[in-house]
Tab-separated table of N, CA and C in Angstrom:
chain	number	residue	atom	x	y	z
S	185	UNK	N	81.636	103.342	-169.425
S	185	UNK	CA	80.989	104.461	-168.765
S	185	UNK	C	81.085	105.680	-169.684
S	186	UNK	N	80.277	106.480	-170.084
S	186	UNK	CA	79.996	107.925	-170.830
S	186	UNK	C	80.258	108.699	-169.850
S	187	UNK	N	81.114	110.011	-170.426
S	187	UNK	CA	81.540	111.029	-170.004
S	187	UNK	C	80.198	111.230	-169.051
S	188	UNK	N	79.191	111.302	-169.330
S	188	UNK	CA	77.498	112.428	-168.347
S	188	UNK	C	77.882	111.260	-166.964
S	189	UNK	N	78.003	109.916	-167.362
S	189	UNK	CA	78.153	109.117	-166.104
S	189	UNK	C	79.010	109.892	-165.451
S	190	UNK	N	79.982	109.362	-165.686
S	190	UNK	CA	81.395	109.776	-165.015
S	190	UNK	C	81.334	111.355	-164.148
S	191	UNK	N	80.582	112.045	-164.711
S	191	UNK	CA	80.018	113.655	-163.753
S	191	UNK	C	79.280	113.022	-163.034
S	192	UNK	N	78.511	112.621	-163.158
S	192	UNK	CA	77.718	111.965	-162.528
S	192	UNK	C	77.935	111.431	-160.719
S	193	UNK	N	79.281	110.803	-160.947
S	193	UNK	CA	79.974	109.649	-159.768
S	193	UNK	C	80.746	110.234	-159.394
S	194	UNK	N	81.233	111.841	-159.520
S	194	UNK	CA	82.541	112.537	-158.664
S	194	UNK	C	81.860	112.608	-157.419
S	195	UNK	N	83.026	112.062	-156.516
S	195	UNK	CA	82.682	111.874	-155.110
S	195	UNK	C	82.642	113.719	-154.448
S	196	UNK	N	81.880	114.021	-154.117
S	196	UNK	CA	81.394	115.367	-153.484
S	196	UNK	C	83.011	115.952	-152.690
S	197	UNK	N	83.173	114.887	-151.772
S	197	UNK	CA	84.276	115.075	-150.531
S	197	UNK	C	85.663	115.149	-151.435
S	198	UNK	N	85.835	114.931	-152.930
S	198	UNK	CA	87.110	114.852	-153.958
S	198	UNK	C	87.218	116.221	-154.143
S	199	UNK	N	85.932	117.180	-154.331
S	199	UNK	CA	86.130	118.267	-154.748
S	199	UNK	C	87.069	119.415	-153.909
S	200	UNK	N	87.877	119.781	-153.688
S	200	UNK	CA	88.275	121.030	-153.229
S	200	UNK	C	87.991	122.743	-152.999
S	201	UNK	N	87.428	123.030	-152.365
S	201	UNK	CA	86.995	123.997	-152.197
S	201	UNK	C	87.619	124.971	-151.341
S	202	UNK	N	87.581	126.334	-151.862
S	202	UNK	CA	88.337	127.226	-151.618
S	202	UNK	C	87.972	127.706	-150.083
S	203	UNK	N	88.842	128.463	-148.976
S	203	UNK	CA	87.661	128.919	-147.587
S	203	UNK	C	86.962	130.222	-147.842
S	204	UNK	N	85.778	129.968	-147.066
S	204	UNK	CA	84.762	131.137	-147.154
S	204	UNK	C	85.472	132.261	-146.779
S	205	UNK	N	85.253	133.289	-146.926
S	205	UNK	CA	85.332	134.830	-146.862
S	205	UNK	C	84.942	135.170	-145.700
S	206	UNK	N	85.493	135.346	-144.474
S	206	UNK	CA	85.112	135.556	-143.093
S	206	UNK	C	85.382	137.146	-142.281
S	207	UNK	N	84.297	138.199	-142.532
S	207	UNK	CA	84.721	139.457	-142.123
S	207	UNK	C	83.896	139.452	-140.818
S	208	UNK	N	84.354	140.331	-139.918
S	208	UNK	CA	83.772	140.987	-138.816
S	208	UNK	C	82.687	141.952	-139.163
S	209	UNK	N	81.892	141.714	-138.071
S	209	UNK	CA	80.940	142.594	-138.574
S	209	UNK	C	80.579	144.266	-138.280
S	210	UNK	N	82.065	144.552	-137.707
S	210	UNK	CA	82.434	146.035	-137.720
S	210	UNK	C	82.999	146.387	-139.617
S	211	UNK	N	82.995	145.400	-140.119
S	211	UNK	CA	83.572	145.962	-141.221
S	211	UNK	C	82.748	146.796	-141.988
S	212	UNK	N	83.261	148.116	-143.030
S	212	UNK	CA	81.972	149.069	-143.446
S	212	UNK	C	81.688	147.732	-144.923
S	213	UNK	N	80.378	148.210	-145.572
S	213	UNK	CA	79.985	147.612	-146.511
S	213	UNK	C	81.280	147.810	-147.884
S	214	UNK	N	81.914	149.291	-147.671
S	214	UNK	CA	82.498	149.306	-148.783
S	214	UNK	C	84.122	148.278	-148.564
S	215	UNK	N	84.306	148.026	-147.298
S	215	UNK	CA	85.242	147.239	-147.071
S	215	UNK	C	84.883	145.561	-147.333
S	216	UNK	N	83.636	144.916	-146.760
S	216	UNK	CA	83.158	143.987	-147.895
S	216	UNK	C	83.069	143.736	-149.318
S	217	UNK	N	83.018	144.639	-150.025
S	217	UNK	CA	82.543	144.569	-151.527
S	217	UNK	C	84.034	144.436	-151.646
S	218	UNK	N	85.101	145.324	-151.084
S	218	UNK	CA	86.923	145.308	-151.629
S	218	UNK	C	87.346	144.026	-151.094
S	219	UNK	N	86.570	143.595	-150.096
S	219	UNK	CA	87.301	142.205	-150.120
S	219	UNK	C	86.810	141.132	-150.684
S	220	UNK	N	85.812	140.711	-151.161
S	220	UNK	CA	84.770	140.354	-152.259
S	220	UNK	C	85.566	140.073	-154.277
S	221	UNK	N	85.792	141.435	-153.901
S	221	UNK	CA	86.076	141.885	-155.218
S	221	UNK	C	87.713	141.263	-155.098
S	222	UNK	N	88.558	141.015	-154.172
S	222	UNK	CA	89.827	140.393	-154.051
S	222	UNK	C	89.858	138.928	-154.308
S	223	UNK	N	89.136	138.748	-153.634
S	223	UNK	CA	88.940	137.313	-153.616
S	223	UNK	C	87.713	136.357	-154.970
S	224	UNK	N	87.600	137.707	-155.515
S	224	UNK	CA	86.848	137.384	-156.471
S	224	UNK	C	85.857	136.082	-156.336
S	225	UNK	N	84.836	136.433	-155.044
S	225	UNK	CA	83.796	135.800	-154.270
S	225	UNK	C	82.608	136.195	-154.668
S	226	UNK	N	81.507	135.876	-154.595
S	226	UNK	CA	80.057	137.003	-154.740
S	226	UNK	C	79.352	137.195	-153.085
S	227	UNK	N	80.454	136.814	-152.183
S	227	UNK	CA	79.632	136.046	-151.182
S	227	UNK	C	80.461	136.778	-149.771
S	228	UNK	N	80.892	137.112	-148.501
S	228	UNK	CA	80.934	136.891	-147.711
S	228	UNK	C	79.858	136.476	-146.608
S	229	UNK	N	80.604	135.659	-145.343
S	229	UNK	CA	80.076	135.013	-144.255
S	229	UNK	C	80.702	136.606	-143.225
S	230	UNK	N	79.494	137.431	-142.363
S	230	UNK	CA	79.635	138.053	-141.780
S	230	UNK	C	79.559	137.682	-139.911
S	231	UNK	N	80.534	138.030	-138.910
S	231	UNK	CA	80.359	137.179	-137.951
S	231	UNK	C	80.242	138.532	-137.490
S	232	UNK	N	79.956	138.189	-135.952
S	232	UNK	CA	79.816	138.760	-134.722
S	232	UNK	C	80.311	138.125	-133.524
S	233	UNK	N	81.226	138.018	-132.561
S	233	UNK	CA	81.226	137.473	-131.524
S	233	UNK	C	82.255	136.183	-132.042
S	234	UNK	N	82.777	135.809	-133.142
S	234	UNK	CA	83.058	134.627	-133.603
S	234	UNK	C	81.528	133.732	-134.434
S	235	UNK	N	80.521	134.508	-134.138
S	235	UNK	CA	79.544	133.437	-134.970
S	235	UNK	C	78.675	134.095	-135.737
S	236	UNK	N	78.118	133.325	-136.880
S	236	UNK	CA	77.859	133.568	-138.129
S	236	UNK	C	76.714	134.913	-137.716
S	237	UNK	N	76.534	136.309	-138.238
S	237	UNK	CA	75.910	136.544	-137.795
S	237	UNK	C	74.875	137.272	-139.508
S	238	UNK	N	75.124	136.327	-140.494
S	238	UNK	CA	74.802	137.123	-141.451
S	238	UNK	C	75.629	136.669	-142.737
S	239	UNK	N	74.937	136.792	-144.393
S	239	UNK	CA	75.876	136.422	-145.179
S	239	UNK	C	75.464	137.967	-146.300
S	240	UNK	N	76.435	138.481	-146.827
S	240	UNK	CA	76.434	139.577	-147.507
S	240	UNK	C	76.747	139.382	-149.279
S	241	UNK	N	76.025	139.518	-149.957
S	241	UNK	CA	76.156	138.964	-151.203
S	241	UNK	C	75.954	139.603	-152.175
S	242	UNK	N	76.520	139.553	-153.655
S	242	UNK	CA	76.109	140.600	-154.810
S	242	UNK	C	75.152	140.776	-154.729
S	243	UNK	N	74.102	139.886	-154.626
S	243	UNK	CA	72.514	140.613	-154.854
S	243	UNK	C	72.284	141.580	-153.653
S	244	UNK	N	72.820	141.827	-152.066
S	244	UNK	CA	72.781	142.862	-151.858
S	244	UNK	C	73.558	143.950	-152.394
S	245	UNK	N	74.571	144.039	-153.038
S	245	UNK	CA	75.447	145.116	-153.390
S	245	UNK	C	74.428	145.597	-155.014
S	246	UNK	N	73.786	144.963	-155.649
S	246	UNK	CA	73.053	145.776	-156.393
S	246	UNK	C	71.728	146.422	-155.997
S	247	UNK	N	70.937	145.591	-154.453
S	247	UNK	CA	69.980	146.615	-154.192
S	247	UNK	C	70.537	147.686	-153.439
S	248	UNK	N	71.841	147.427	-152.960
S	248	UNK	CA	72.144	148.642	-152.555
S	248	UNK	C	72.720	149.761	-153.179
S	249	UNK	N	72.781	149.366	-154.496
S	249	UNK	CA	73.120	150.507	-156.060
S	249	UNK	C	71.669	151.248	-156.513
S	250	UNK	N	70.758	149.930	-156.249
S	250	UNK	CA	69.794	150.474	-156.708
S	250	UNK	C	68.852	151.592	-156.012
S	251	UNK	N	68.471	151.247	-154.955
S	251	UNK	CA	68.564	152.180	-153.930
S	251	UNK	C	68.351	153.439	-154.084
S	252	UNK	N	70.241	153.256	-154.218
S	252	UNK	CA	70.651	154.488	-154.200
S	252	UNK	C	70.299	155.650	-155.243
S	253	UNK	N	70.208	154.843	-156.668
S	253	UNK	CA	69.527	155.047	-157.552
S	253	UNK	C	68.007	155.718	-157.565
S	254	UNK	N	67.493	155.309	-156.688
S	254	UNK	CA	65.968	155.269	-156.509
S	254	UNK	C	65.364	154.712	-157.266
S	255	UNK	N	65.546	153.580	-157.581
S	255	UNK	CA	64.762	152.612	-158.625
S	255	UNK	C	63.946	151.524	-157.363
């Protein structure tokens, strides 16, 4: 078997994965990005009520630079 195989055949369910980033959705945006930036994520899962109500991600944190910018 060649190494490209062998990537190839890693069983999905072997991999380990870290848990998602789970804030309330009272949290302010700048309290997302600090916990983001902790966890060194690009990503939180935003809830409401206990359920998903939203996902908040670098590509919003640069239109919201940009924005601000007025670009």
């Amino acid at each position: 078997m060649t190494d490209q195989q062998g990537i190839r055949n890693i069983d999905v369910l072997a991999i380990e994965l870290e848990a998602p980033l789970l804030l309330d959705g009272s949290v302010t945006v700048d309290g997302v990005i600090r916990a983001m930036r902790e966890r060194h994520l690009g990503y939180a899962l935003i809830t409401d009520a206990d359920k998903l109500a939203g996902i908040f991600t670098e590509r919003d944190v640069l239109r919201l630079v940009l924005e601000e910018d007025g670009v």
